[in-house]
Amino acid sequence: MSASSLLFENKYFRSKKSRFPFFVTGAFSAFLLTGVLVLNLRLTSIFQNTYRGASLPNGALSVSEREGSVEELQKFLSEEKFVRKAECYERVLVHHVEGSSGNVLPFAYFAVPVKEEEQSPKGEIHRNFACGSFTEGEEVSFQAGGGKSRGRIAGVVPDPINGAPEWMTAYLYGNKEELQELKGEGEGEFYLTLWLDHPEADESQILKDYHRYFGKDFAGSVTSFQTIMHNYLYSYRLMGNYMVYLLCFLLAFVCLLILLLMNMELRTDQETIRTLKILGFTGAQIRLNYLRMYGKITAAGALLGGGGMAILLRKWLNRMFDGAGGIRISWISMLLPALFALGIVLLLHTLLLLIALHRISSLPLTEVEHEKTRFRVNHLCFRKCGASPKLLPFSLGMRDAASRRSETVFILVVAVLCTVVLLSGIFVLNGVFKREDHLAEWGFVHADIYVARKKEVTEEQAGLLAYLNRDTDVDYIYSGLTDMVSYQLEGEDAIRQVSADVYYRGFPEKEQYAFFEGGNPTSTDEIAVGINFAKRNHLRVGSVLYLLQKGEKKSYTVTGIYPSYRNQANSVRFFVEDIFSYFDSRMTGYYTIVLKDPHSQGRVIQDLSKKYPEFDFYPMTRSTSRTVNKMIPPVILSVCMVLLLYRMVLHFLVRRMDQDLEQNRDIQFVLGFTKRQIRRQRKVRFHLPELMGTLLALALSGVLVAWVLRPLANELGLMQIPYQPSLIGILATAAGILLAGTPGRIRRRRLDR
C-alpha cells in the first residue's frame, strides 16, 4: 500500500463521525430533488395522458334542441377542414344510479347518440366516483321516465383536477336502444364533441372561427363553445411554473449546503493538506483521495434519500389515483427521477468539493489572519460590553460565532429552510381544512337528501319549498344550476361564452373567507366571478358584465371574486329569488336538502315521500373529498422529516462546538471562569446564529407568503390566506424553530475538572 493510500485510509477510519453530515446532506438533497422531479414529471404525464388529443376531444359545442339544426351542423362540420372528427349526442339527466356493488349516485347524465347508425361512444365515469365505488364494466340501474332502466359503465376516466365529492355529476353511457326511451320532447341538451386538426391554436382564434362560421350559417343554433384541453390544463400550467421555481430553489440550497459543509470539514484539515503538500503529494492526489473519502458516503446517503422518496411517492400516488382508469405508477417511472437526482447530487458534490479543495489548498487561512479576525471581534465586543462579568460570556460567544463563519452560516441556512418548509406545510394544511369547510358551506359535501323532480312538476307548484322552509328538521336547502351564457364586457363589442352558475339566494353564505375579494351578492343585479375568469378579463369588484340569457341582456355589477373548485376555467355566479323557474329552461343542476341532524335522514325521507309523491327523495352521505384528505399525510411527513433533519444538524454542530470548547476548558478555569459562565458562552455561540437565521427566515417567509403562496392558493382556489393569520403563522413557526433548536441539558461531566 502506498504512503498516500495508507495515510488517507487512516484518515478515513478516524473520521467516520465527521463524515456523517455528508450522508445526511446527500440523503436530504436527493430526497427533495426526487420528490420535485417525480411530482413534476408524473403529473405532466397524467395530465397529458388524460386529455390527449388522440382519444379525447379538443372542444365541445352546446347546441339548441332543434334536431334539424343539429343535423345541419353535423353535415357542415363533416365538410369543414379544421374539424377532424365530430360526435353528437343528447345528454339526459337520470336519478339514483345504483351499481351492482351497492354504491349509489343521486344523479348522473347519460349520453344518447343522435345518429341511428352511430355506435355508443366509450363511457366514462370520473375518478372520484370510481374510487372505492364504481368500476369499469359494472352494471348499473337508474330511475328514469317513471321506471327503472339499466346501463353499464364502459370506462373510468382519471380526473386529477376536479376534487368533486362522489355525489356530483358523472357521465354514464349505455346501449342506445335501452337509452332511447329516456329522450323526451324538448328535454335534454345536445352536445357536439370535436377533434380539431389544430388543437394547439389559440382559444380566442378558435372562438373567432367558430362564431364566424356558425354565426353565418346556423344563427341561434349554437349556444356555447368551450375548449376542453385549455380548461383542464390551466391549473396544471400554473402549478408547473411553481414546481420549476421550487426546483431552482432546491438546487441553489443543495449547492450552498454542500459548500458550507465542505468548508467546515476542510478548514479542519487545512494543516493536514499543507503537510501533505510539503511531503510531496500533488494536488491531484489530494483531490482524488478526498473525492473518494467523501463521495462514498454522499452517494450512499443520496441513494437512500432518493430511493426512499421514490418508494413513498409511488405508494402515495397509487393511492391518490387508485381506480382512475388504470393509472398505476410503475417502478421504472419512479426510479429514473431518483437516479437522475442521485447524479445531480453527486455532480454538485464533486464540483463543489473541487472548488473548496482549491480554495483551502491554495489560500489557507494562516494564524495571523485568525488573530486579525479575533482582534476585530474582541475589540468590537469588549468596547460594547466593557469589563462586565455578566456580559463577558456573551462577548466570548459572539467571538466564537464570528470566528467560525461556516458553522454560523450553516445554522442560519438550515433555520431558514426549516422555517420556510414548516410555514408552507402549515398553510397547505390550513388550506386543505379550509377548502373542506368551504365545500361543506356550499353544499358540495354537506348534504343529506337529493330531490329528483318528476315531469311537469315544480317545487313551487307542489308546495314543497314552502314546507321545507317551515320544517324544523331542515337546516337549509341548496339549489345550483349550470348553463353556458353569452356575456359582454363593459366597453367592448365582442360577445363571448361563459359557464354560469345560478344559485338560490336564500342559501346562507356563512363564511366570508370564501371570497378572494368583495363579498356575497345580495341582489339580482349583482354577480360574483371566478378568480381565473376575473384575472383573464381584468375584472375587479365594481366591474360591469352584461349577460345575454333567454334573449335578454342584463347588466350585473361584480361584488365578489371567488375561487372556482369545479371549473378551473371561466365561470360566473349569480343569485336569483326563484331558482325553480330556471329548471324549466335547458339548464342542468341539482337540488339538495341539508338537515340539522343527519341522523334523522331516514325519517325525513319517509315523511317527504308520503306528503309529496311527485318527487323522489334519495339519501346522501356526508362525505369529504378523498383527494383533499390524501394531501394531509405527505405534508405531515415532510414537516416531520424537516424537523428531524434540523435536530440532527444541530446535534452535529453542538458536538463540534463542544469539541472546540473542550480545548479551552482548562485555560478558562485557570482564568477564573465559572461553569455557569462557560455554559452561557456556549449558549450564546449557538443561539446567536440560530436567532439570526430565524429572523432572516421571518423576512423570507413573509416574501414567500406574499409573492408565492397567496397567488398560487388564490389561483387554484385551494385556500385563502389573509395577512393577519399569515403573520401569526410566521411568528408561531419561528417560535417553534427556536424551541426545537434549543439544546438539551449541558453535559456537566464535560465541564468537570
PDB file of C-alpha atoms in Angstrom, residues 288-555:
ATOM      1  CA  LEU A 288      -8.732  12.244  -5.655  1.00  0.00           C
ATOM      2  CA  ASN A 289      -8.480  10.900  -2.133  1.00  0.00           C
ATOM      3  CA  TYR A 290     -10.887  13.468  -0.715  1.00  0.00           C
ATOM      4  CA  LEU A 291     -13.349  12.737  -3.520  1.00  0.00           C
ATOM      5  CA  ARG A 292     -13.122   9.037  -2.716  1.00  0.00           C
ATOM      6  CA  MET A 293     -13.412   9.676   1.004  1.00  0.00           C
ATOM      7  CA  TYR A 294     -16.497  11.917   0.921  1.00  0.00           C
ATOM      8  CA  GLY A 295     -18.015  10.644  -2.332  1.00  0.00           C
ATOM      9  CA  LYS A 296     -18.807   7.179  -0.987  1.00  0.00           C
ATOM     10  CA  ILE A 297     -20.773   8.389   1.998  1.00  0.00           C
ATOM     11  CA  THR A 298     -22.568  11.096  -0.023  1.00  0.00           C
ATOM     12  CA  ALA A 299     -23.556   8.568  -2.696  1.00  0.00           C
ATOM     13  CA  ALA A 300     -24.887   6.196  -0.034  1.00  0.00           C
ATOM     14  CA  GLY A 301     -26.974   8.957   1.523  1.00  0.00           C
ATOM     15  CA  ALA A 302     -28.277  10.172  -1.840  1.00  0.00           C
ATOM     16  CA  LEU A 303     -29.210   6.628  -2.848  1.00  0.00           C
ATOM     17  CA  LEU A 304     -31.093   6.127   0.397  1.00  0.00           C
ATOM     18  CA  GLY A 305     -32.856   9.507   0.228  1.00  0.00           C
ATOM     19  CA  GLY A 306     -33.816   9.285  -3.449  1.00  0.00           C
ATOM     20  CA  GLY A 307     -34.935   5.669  -3.186  1.00  0.00           C
ATOM     21  CA  GLY A 308     -36.953   6.391  -0.065  1.00  0.00           C
ATOM     22  CA  MET A 309     -38.755   9.284  -1.723  1.00  0.00           C
ATOM     23  CA  ALA A 310     -39.456   7.153  -4.818  1.00  0.00           C
ATOM     24  CA  ILE A 311     -40.992   4.398  -2.680  1.00  0.00           C
ATOM     25  CA  LEU A 312     -43.104   6.809  -0.638  1.00  0.00           C
ATOM     26  CA  LEU A 313     -44.323   8.778  -3.662  1.00  0.00           C
ATOM     27  CA  ARG A 314     -45.180   5.661  -5.639  1.00  0.00           C
ATOM     28  CA  LYS A 315     -47.320   4.375  -2.798  1.00  0.00           C
ATOM     29  CA  TRP A 316     -48.971   7.764  -2.272  1.00  0.00           C
ATOM     30  CA  LEU A 317     -49.662   8.449  -5.970  1.00  0.00           C
ATOM     31  CA  ASN A 318     -51.088   4.985  -6.491  1.00  0.00           C
ATOM     32  CA  ARG A 319     -53.431   5.601  -3.569  1.00  0.00           C
ATOM     33  CA  MET A 320     -54.348   9.007  -4.981  1.00  0.00           C
ATOM     34  CA  PHE A 321     -55.196   7.610  -8.410  1.00  0.00           C
ATOM     35  CA  ASP A 322     -56.475   4.219  -7.322  1.00  0.00           C
ATOM     36  CA  GLY A 323     -59.182   3.145  -9.736  1.00  0.00           C
ATOM     37  CA  ALA A 324     -58.511   6.078 -12.055  1.00  0.00           C
ATOM     38  CA  GLY A 325     -58.888   4.334 -15.366  1.00  0.00           C
ATOM     39  CA  GLY A 326     -55.921   2.033 -14.929  1.00  0.00           C
ATOM     40  CA  ILE A 327     -53.392   4.677 -13.852  1.00  0.00           C
ATOM     41  CA  ARG A 328     -50.636   2.883 -11.952  1.00  0.00           C
ATOM     42  CA  ILE A 329     -47.229   4.377 -11.255  1.00  0.00           C
ATOM     43  CA  SER A 330     -44.523   1.911 -12.312  1.00  0.00           C
ATOM     44  CA  TRP A 331     -41.197   1.388 -10.562  1.00  0.00           C
ATOM     45  CA  ILE A 332     -39.286   2.444 -13.677  1.00  0.00           C
ATOM     46  CA  SER A 333     -41.027   5.808 -13.859  1.00  0.00           C
ATOM     47  CA  MET A 334     -40.145   6.420 -10.201  1.00  0.00           C
ATOM     48  CA  LEU A 335     -36.573   5.139 -10.146  1.00  0.00           C
ATOM     49  CA  LEU A 336     -35.425   7.116 -13.176  1.00  0.00           C
ATOM     50  CA  PRO A 337     -36.033  10.508 -11.449  1.00  0.00           C
ATOM     51  CA  ALA A 338     -34.387   9.081  -8.313  1.00  0.00           C
ATOM     52  CA  LEU A 339     -31.279   8.100 -10.294  1.00  0.00           C
ATOM     53  CA  PHE A 340     -31.278  11.484 -12.005  1.00  0.00           C
ATOM     54  CA  ALA A 341     -31.425  13.208  -8.606  1.00  0.00           C
ATOM     55  CA  LEU A 342     -28.570  10.959  -7.434  1.00  0.00           C
ATOM     56  CA  GLY A 343     -26.486  12.051 -10.412  1.00  0.00           C
ATOM     57  CA  ILE A 344     -27.262  15.726  -9.782  1.00  0.00           C
ATOM     58  CA  VAL A 345     -26.257  15.462  -6.106  1.00  0.00           C
ATOM     59  CA  LEU A 346     -23.005  13.638  -6.925  1.00  0.00           C
ATOM     60  CA  LEU A 347     -22.181  16.099  -9.702  1.00  0.00           C
ATOM     61  CA  LEU A 348     -22.749  19.076  -7.420  1.00  0.00           C
ATOM     62  CA  HIS A 349     -20.808  17.341  -4.659  1.00  0.00           C
ATOM     63  CA  THR A 350     -17.823  16.725  -6.951  1.00  0.00           C
ATOM     64  CA  LEU A 351     -17.735  20.225  -8.414  1.00  0.00           C
ATOM     65  CA  LEU A 352     -18.155  21.975  -5.081  1.00  0.00           C
ATOM     66  CA  LEU A 353     -15.595  19.735  -3.373  1.00  0.00           C
ATOM     67  CA  LEU A 354     -13.054  20.576  -6.063  1.00  0.00           C
ATOM     68  CA  ILE A 355     -13.778  24.279  -5.617  1.00  0.00           C
ATOM     69  CA  ALA A 356     -13.464  24.025  -1.833  1.00  0.00           C
ATOM     70  CA  LEU A 357     -10.236  21.997  -2.070  1.00  0.00           C
ATOM     71  CA  HIS A 358      -8.751  24.542  -4.433  1.00  0.00           C
ATOM     72  CA  ARG A 359      -9.562  27.384  -2.048  1.00  0.00           C
ATOM     73  CA  ILE A 360      -8.306  25.580   1.035  1.00  0.00           C
ATOM     74  CA  SER A 361      -5.120  24.260  -0.534  1.00  0.00           C
ATOM     75  CA  SER A 362      -4.159  27.427  -2.387  1.00  0.00           C
ATOM     76  CA  LEU A 363      -5.239  30.048   0.129  1.00  0.00           C
ATOM     77  CA  PRO A 364      -5.035  28.536   3.611  1.00  0.00           C
ATOM     78  CA  LEU A 365      -6.162  30.677   6.492  1.00  0.00           C
ATOM     79  CA  THR A 366      -2.992  31.460   8.438  1.00  0.00           C
ATOM     80  CA  GLU A 367      -2.740  32.015  12.158  1.00  0.00           C
ATOM     81  CA  VAL A 368      -2.065  35.708  11.542  1.00  0.00           C
ATOM     82  CA  GLU A 369      -5.414  36.046   9.771  1.00  0.00           C
ATOM     83  CA  HIS A 370      -7.030  34.128  12.602  1.00  0.00           C
ATOM     84  CA  GLU A 371      -5.628  36.602  15.090  1.00  0.00           C
ATOM     85  CA  LYS A 372      -6.786  39.568  12.967  1.00  0.00           C
ATOM     86  CA  THR A 373     -10.334  38.227  12.952  1.00  0.00           C
ATOM     87  CA  ARG A 374     -10.290  37.597  16.671  1.00  0.00           C
ATOM     88  CA  PHE A 375      -8.847  41.055  17.346  1.00  0.00           C
ATOM     89  CA  ARG A 376     -11.582  42.773  15.331  1.00  0.00           C
ATOM     90  CA  VAL A 377     -14.320  40.815  17.047  1.00  0.00           C
ATOM     91  CA  ASN A 378     -12.797  41.178  20.518  1.00  0.00           C
ATOM     92  CA  HIS A 379     -12.311  44.910  20.005  1.00  0.00           C
ATOM     93  CA  LEU A 380     -15.924  45.321  18.962  1.00  0.00           C
ATOM     94  CA  CYS A 381     -17.355  43.117  21.709  1.00  0.00           C
ATOM     95  CA  PHE A 382     -15.268  44.413  24.611  1.00  0.00           C
ATOM     96  CA  ARG A 383     -15.810  48.003  23.573  1.00  0.00           C
ATOM     97  CA  LYS A 384     -19.564  47.448  23.702  1.00  0.00           C
ATOM     98  CA  CYS A 385     -19.683  45.111  26.701  1.00  0.00           C
ATOM     99  CA  GLY A 386     -16.939  46.592  28.808  1.00  0.00           C
ATOM    100  CA  ALA A 387     -15.429  44.520  31.550  1.00  0.00           C
ATOM    101  CA  SER A 388     -18.777  43.394  32.988  1.00  0.00           C
ATOM    102  CA  PRO A 389     -18.565  39.758  34.173  1.00  0.00           C
ATOM    103  CA  LYS A 390     -22.199  39.247  33.162  1.00  0.00           C
ATOM    104  CA  LEU A 391     -21.580  40.326  29.569  1.00  0.00           C
ATOM    105  CA  LEU A 392     -18.219  38.608  29.197  1.00  0.00           C
ATOM    106  CA  PRO A 393     -19.698  35.194  28.202  1.00  0.00           C
ATOM    107  CA  PHE A 394     -21.861  36.977  25.626  1.00  0.00           C
ATOM    108  CA  SER A 395     -18.784  38.678  24.187  1.00  0.00           C
ATOM    109  CA  LEU A 396     -16.841  35.427  24.029  1.00  0.00           C
ATOM    110  CA  GLY A 397     -19.800  33.644  22.439  1.00  0.00           C
ATOM    111  CA  MET A 398     -20.033  36.323  19.731  1.00  0.00           C
ATOM    112  CA  ARG A 399     -16.304  35.991  19.114  1.00  0.00           C
ATOM    113  CA  ASP A 400     -16.556  32.236  18.687  1.00  0.00           C
ATOM    114  CA  ALA A 401     -19.549  32.556  16.371  1.00  0.00           C
ATOM    115  CA  ALA A 402     -17.783  35.119  14.194  1.00  0.00           C
ATOM    116  CA  SER A 403     -14.558  33.126  14.017  1.00  0.00           C
ATOM    117  CA  ARG A 404     -16.469  30.038  12.832  1.00  0.00           C
ATOM    118  CA  ARG A 405     -18.220  31.576   9.863  1.00  0.00           C
ATOM    119  CA  SER A 406     -19.057  28.311   8.117  1.00  0.00           C
ATOM    120  CA  GLU A 407     -20.872  26.902  11.144  1.00  0.00           C
ATOM    121  CA  THR A 408     -22.684  30.197  11.662  1.00  0.00           C
ATOM    122  CA  VAL A 409     -23.893  30.400   8.066  1.00  0.00           C
ATOM    123  CA  PHE A 410     -24.770  26.703   8.142  1.00  0.00           C
ATOM    124  CA  ILE A 411     -27.075  27.148  11.141  1.00  0.00           C
ATOM    125  CA  LEU A 412     -28.550  30.241   9.510  1.00  0.00           C
ATOM    126  CA  VAL A 413     -29.329  28.426   6.248  1.00  0.00           C
ATOM    127  CA  VAL A 414     -30.845  25.407   7.983  1.00  0.00           C
ATOM    128  CA  ALA A 415     -33.019  27.642  10.170  1.00  0.00           C
ATOM    129  CA  VAL A 416     -34.251  29.492   7.082  1.00  0.00           C
ATOM    130  CA  LEU A 417     -35.036  26.264   5.249  1.00  0.00           C
ATOM    131  CA  CYS A 418     -36.864  24.699   8.175  1.00  0.00           C
ATOM    132  CA  THR A 419     -38.891  27.832   8.828  1.00  0.00           C
ATOM    133  CA  VAL A 420     -39.959  28.129   5.192  1.00  0.00           C
ATOM    134  CA  VAL A 421     -40.848  24.432   4.881  1.00  0.00           C
ATOM    135  CA  LEU A 422     -42.757  24.367   8.152  1.00  0.00           C
ATOM    136  CA  LEU A 423     -44.634  27.526   7.245  1.00  0.00           C
ATOM    137  CA  SER A 424     -45.542  26.106   3.841  1.00  0.00           C
ATOM    138  CA  GLY A 425     -46.766  22.912   5.477  1.00  0.00           C
ATOM    139  CA  ILE A 426     -48.884  24.862   7.948  1.00  0.00           C
ATOM    140  CA  PHE A 427     -50.537  26.883   5.186  1.00  0.00           C
ATOM    141  CA  VAL A 428     -51.105  23.858   2.973  1.00  0.00           C
ATOM    142  CA  LEU A 429     -52.796  22.016   5.822  1.00  0.00           C
ATOM    143  CA  ASN A 430     -54.761  25.132   6.674  1.00  0.00           C
ATOM    144  CA  GLY A 431     -55.826  25.406   3.042  1.00  0.00           C
ATOM    145  CA  VAL A 432     -56.863  21.757   2.957  1.00  0.00           C
ATOM    146  CA  PHE A 433     -59.078  22.144   6.001  1.00  0.00           C
ATOM    147  CA  LYS A 434     -60.422  25.498   4.865  1.00  0.00           C
ATOM    148  CA  ARG A 435     -61.232  24.002   1.484  1.00  0.00           C
ATOM    149  CA  GLU A 436     -63.170  21.233   3.182  1.00  0.00           C
ATOM    150  CA  ASP A 437     -65.039  23.794   5.265  1.00  0.00           C
ATOM    151  CA  HIS A 438     -65.800  25.859   2.198  1.00  0.00           C
ATOM    152  CA  LEU A 439     -67.068  22.872   0.232  1.00  0.00           C
ATOM    153  CA  ALA A 440     -69.257  21.966   3.171  1.00  0.00           C
ATOM    154  CA  GLU A 441     -70.595  25.500   3.423  1.00  0.00           C
ATOM    155  CA  TRP A 442     -71.587  25.486  -0.237  1.00  0.00           C
ATOM    156  CA  GLY A 443     -73.372  22.168  -0.080  1.00  0.00           C
ATOM    157  CA  PHE A 444     -70.897  20.200  -2.176  1.00  0.00           C
ATOM    158  CA  VAL A 445     -70.113  17.886   0.730  1.00  0.00           C
ATOM    159  CA  HIS A 446     -72.582  18.822   3.410  1.00  0.00           C
ATOM    160  CA  ALA A 447     -75.852  17.396   2.061  1.00  0.00           C
ATOM    161  CA  ASP A 448     -78.327  14.765   3.248  1.00  0.00           C
ATOM    162  CA  ILE A 449     -81.182  14.402   0.729  1.00  0.00           C
ATOM    163  CA  TYR A 450     -81.251  14.697  -3.044  1.00  0.00           C
ATOM    164  CA  VAL A 451     -84.581  15.721  -4.621  1.00  0.00           C
ATOM    165  CA  ALA A 452     -85.485  14.373  -8.070  1.00  0.00           C
ATOM    166  CA  ARG A 453     -88.397  16.087  -9.832  1.00  0.00           C
ATOM    167  CA  LYS A 454     -90.906  14.238 -11.933  1.00  0.00           C
ATOM    168  CA  LYS A 455     -92.165  15.615 -15.225  1.00  0.00           C
ATOM    169  CA  GLU A 456     -94.033  18.918 -15.275  1.00  0.00           C
ATOM    170  CA  VAL A 457     -93.952  19.331 -11.525  1.00  0.00           C
ATOM    171  CA  THR A 458     -92.105  22.154  -9.798  1.00  0.00           C
ATOM    172  CA  GLU A 459     -91.320  22.560  -6.137  1.00  0.00           C
ATOM    173  CA  GLU A 460     -93.252  25.809  -6.051  1.00  0.00           C
ATOM    174  CA  GLN A 461     -96.392  24.295  -7.583  1.00  0.00           C
ATOM    175  CA  ALA A 462     -96.383  21.333  -5.226  1.00  0.00           C
ATOM    176  CA  GLY A 463     -95.732  23.475  -2.156  1.00  0.00           C
ATOM    177  CA  LEU A 464     -92.537  21.611  -1.284  1.00  0.00           C
ATOM    178  CA  LEU A 465     -90.434  24.741  -0.951  1.00  0.00           C
ATOM    179  CA  ALA A 466     -92.834  26.375   1.497  1.00  0.00           C
ATOM    180  CA  TYR A 467     -92.993  23.179   3.546  1.00  0.00           C
ATOM    181  CA  LEU A 468     -89.211  22.850   3.736  1.00  0.00           C
ATOM    182  CA  ASN A 469     -88.885  26.449   4.878  1.00  0.00           C
ATOM    183  CA  ARG A 470     -91.204  25.627   7.816  1.00  0.00           C
ATOM    184  CA  ASP A 471     -89.789  22.190   8.638  1.00  0.00           C
ATOM    185  CA  THR A 472     -87.808  22.258  11.879  1.00  0.00           C
ATOM    186  CA  ASP A 473     -85.646  19.310  10.751  1.00  0.00           C
ATOM    187  CA  VAL A 474     -84.341  21.212   7.714  1.00  0.00           C
ATOM    188  CA  ASP A 475     -81.320  23.442   8.138  1.00  0.00           C
ATOM    189  CA  TYR A 476     -81.427  24.871   4.623  1.00  0.00           C
ATOM    190  CA  ILE A 477     -81.973  23.876   1.018  1.00  0.00           C
ATOM    191  CA  TYR A 478     -79.448  24.264  -1.737  1.00  0.00           C
ATOM    192  CA  SER A 479     -80.097  24.576  -5.444  1.00  0.00           C
ATOM    193  CA  GLY A 480     -77.471  25.009  -8.103  1.00  0.00           C
ATOM    194  CA  LEU A 481     -77.827  25.196 -11.881  1.00  0.00           C
ATOM    195  CA  THR A 482     -75.230  25.461 -14.607  1.00  0.00           C
ATOM    196  CA  ASP A 483     -75.571  26.896 -18.091  1.00  0.00           C
ATOM    197  CA  MET A 484     -73.455  28.443 -20.807  1.00  0.00           C
ATOM    198  CA  VAL A 485     -74.492  32.059 -21.306  1.00  0.00           C
ATOM    199  CA  SER A 486     -73.251  34.837 -23.544  1.00  0.00           C
ATOM    200  CA  TYR A 487     -71.559  37.780 -21.894  1.00  0.00           C
ATOM    201  CA  GLN A 488     -70.177  41.115 -22.910  1.00  0.00           C
ATOM    202  CA  LEU A 489     -67.591  43.177 -21.080  1.00  0.00           C
ATOM    203  CA  GLU A 490     -68.233  46.831 -20.434  1.00  0.00           C
ATOM    204  CA  GLY A 491     -66.761  48.944 -23.207  1.00  0.00           C
ATOM    205  CA  GLU A 492     -66.336  46.034 -25.643  1.00  0.00           C
ATOM    206  CA  ASP A 493     -68.409  44.900 -28.595  1.00  0.00           C
ATOM    207  CA  ALA A 494     -67.275  41.262 -28.626  1.00  0.00           C
ATOM    208  CA  ILE A 495     -69.699  38.655 -27.279  1.00  0.00           C
ATOM    209  CA  ARG A 496     -68.187  35.583 -25.633  1.00  0.00           C
ATOM    210  CA  GLN A 497     -69.390  32.469 -23.835  1.00  0.00           C
ATOM    211  CA  VAL A 498     -69.012  31.652 -20.158  1.00  0.00           C
ATOM    212  CA  SER A 499     -70.177  28.946 -17.779  1.00  0.00           C
ATOM    213  CA  ALA A 500     -72.732  30.448 -15.394  1.00  0.00           C
ATOM    214  CA  ASP A 501     -73.857  29.064 -12.044  1.00  0.00           C
ATOM    215  CA  VAL A 502     -77.300  30.087 -10.814  1.00  0.00           C
ATOM    216  CA  TYR A 503     -77.944  29.732  -7.084  1.00  0.00           C
ATOM    217  CA  TYR A 504     -80.950  30.102  -4.868  1.00  0.00           C
ATOM    218  CA  ARG A 505     -80.402  33.364  -2.993  1.00  0.00           C
ATOM    219  CA  GLY A 506     -81.840  32.024   0.239  1.00  0.00           C
ATOM    220  CA  PHE A 507     -78.847  29.788   0.751  1.00  0.00           C
ATOM    221  CA  PRO A 508     -76.898  31.121   3.748  1.00  0.00           C
ATOM    222  CA  GLU A 509     -73.366  32.164   2.911  1.00  0.00           C
ATOM    223  CA  LYS A 510     -71.906  31.629   6.375  1.00  0.00           C
ATOM    224  CA  GLU A 511     -68.263  32.442   5.813  1.00  0.00           C
ATOM    225  CA  GLN A 512     -66.731  35.421   4.057  1.00  0.00           C
ATOM    226  CA  TYR A 513     -63.256  33.942   3.682  1.00  0.00           C
ATOM    227  CA  ALA A 514     -64.546  32.035   0.662  1.00  0.00           C
ATOM    228  CA  PHE A 515     -64.276  35.202  -1.397  1.00  0.00           C
ATOM    229  CA  PHE A 516     -60.910  36.342  -2.637  1.00  0.00           C
ATOM    230  CA  GLU A 517     -62.196  39.873  -2.901  1.00  0.00           C
ATOM    231  CA  GLY A 518     -65.533  41.501  -2.165  1.00  0.00           C
ATOM    232  CA  GLY A 519     -68.462  39.567  -0.784  1.00  0.00           C
ATOM    233  CA  ASN A 520     -71.594  37.620  -1.458  1.00  0.00           C
ATOM    234  CA  PRO A 521     -74.071  39.120  -3.977  1.00  0.00           C
ATOM    235  CA  THR A 522     -77.187  40.287  -2.176  1.00  0.00           C
ATOM    236  CA  SER A 523     -79.443  41.342  -5.051  1.00  0.00           C
ATOM    237  CA  THR A 524     -80.372  40.144  -8.518  1.00  0.00           C
ATOM    238  CA  ASP A 525     -78.272  42.933 -10.055  1.00  0.00           C
ATOM    239  CA  GLU A 526     -75.056  41.686  -8.501  1.00  0.00           C
ATOM    240  CA  ILE A 527     -72.735  38.889  -9.564  1.00  0.00           C
ATOM    241  CA  ALA A 528     -69.657  37.018  -8.367  1.00  0.00           C
ATOM    242  CA  VAL A 529     -66.987  35.820 -10.785  1.00  0.00           C
ATOM    243  CA  GLY A 530     -64.380  33.081 -10.596  1.00  0.00           C
ATOM    244  CA  ILE A 531     -60.860  34.262  -9.951  1.00  0.00           C
ATOM    245  CA  ASN A 532     -59.492  32.762 -13.179  1.00  0.00           C
ATOM    246  CA  PHE A 533     -62.267  34.417 -15.137  1.00  0.00           C
ATOM    247  CA  ALA A 534     -61.633  37.718 -13.357  1.00  0.00           C
ATOM    248  CA  LYS A 535     -57.906  37.572 -13.964  1.00  0.00           C
ATOM    249  CA  ARG A 536     -58.234  36.711 -17.649  1.00  0.00           C
ATOM    250  CA  ASN A 537     -60.698  39.537 -18.278  1.00  0.00           C
ATOM    251  CA  HIS A 538     -59.068  42.033 -15.874  1.00  0.00           C
ATOM    252  CA  LEU A 539     -62.209  42.254 -13.759  1.00  0.00           C
ATOM    253  CA  ARG A 540     -62.371  43.848 -10.344  1.00  0.00           C
ATOM    254  CA  VAL A 541     -65.073  44.435  -7.768  1.00  0.00           C
ATOM    255  CA  GLY A 542     -67.297  47.096  -9.302  1.00  0.00           C
ATOM    256  CA  SER A 543     -66.805  45.973 -12.906  1.00  0.00           C
ATOM    257  CA  VAL A 544     -69.931  45.542 -15.025  1.00  0.00           C
ATOM    258  CA  LEU A 545     -70.839  42.428 -17.021  1.00  0.00           C
ATOM    259  CA  TYR A 546     -73.687  42.092 -19.500  1.00  0.00           C
ATOM    260  CA  LEU A 547     -75.206  38.605 -19.588  1.00  0.00           C
ATOM    261  CA  LEU A 548     -77.353  37.540 -22.516  1.00  0.00           C
ATOM    262  CA  GLN A 549     -79.775  34.896 -21.290  1.00  0.00           C
ATOM    263  CA  LYS A 550     -83.204  33.882 -22.541  1.00  0.00           C
ATOM    264  CA  GLY A 551     -82.917  36.503 -25.232  1.00  0.00           C
ATOM    265  CA  GLU A 552     -82.481  39.352 -22.754  1.00  0.00           C
ATOM    266  CA  LYS A 553     -79.468  41.498 -21.967  1.00  0.00           C
ATOM    267  CA  LYS A 554     -78.995  42.477 -18.346  1.00  0.00           C
ATOM    268  CA  SER A 555     -76.164  44.251 -16.566  1.00  0.00           C
TER     269      SER A 555
END
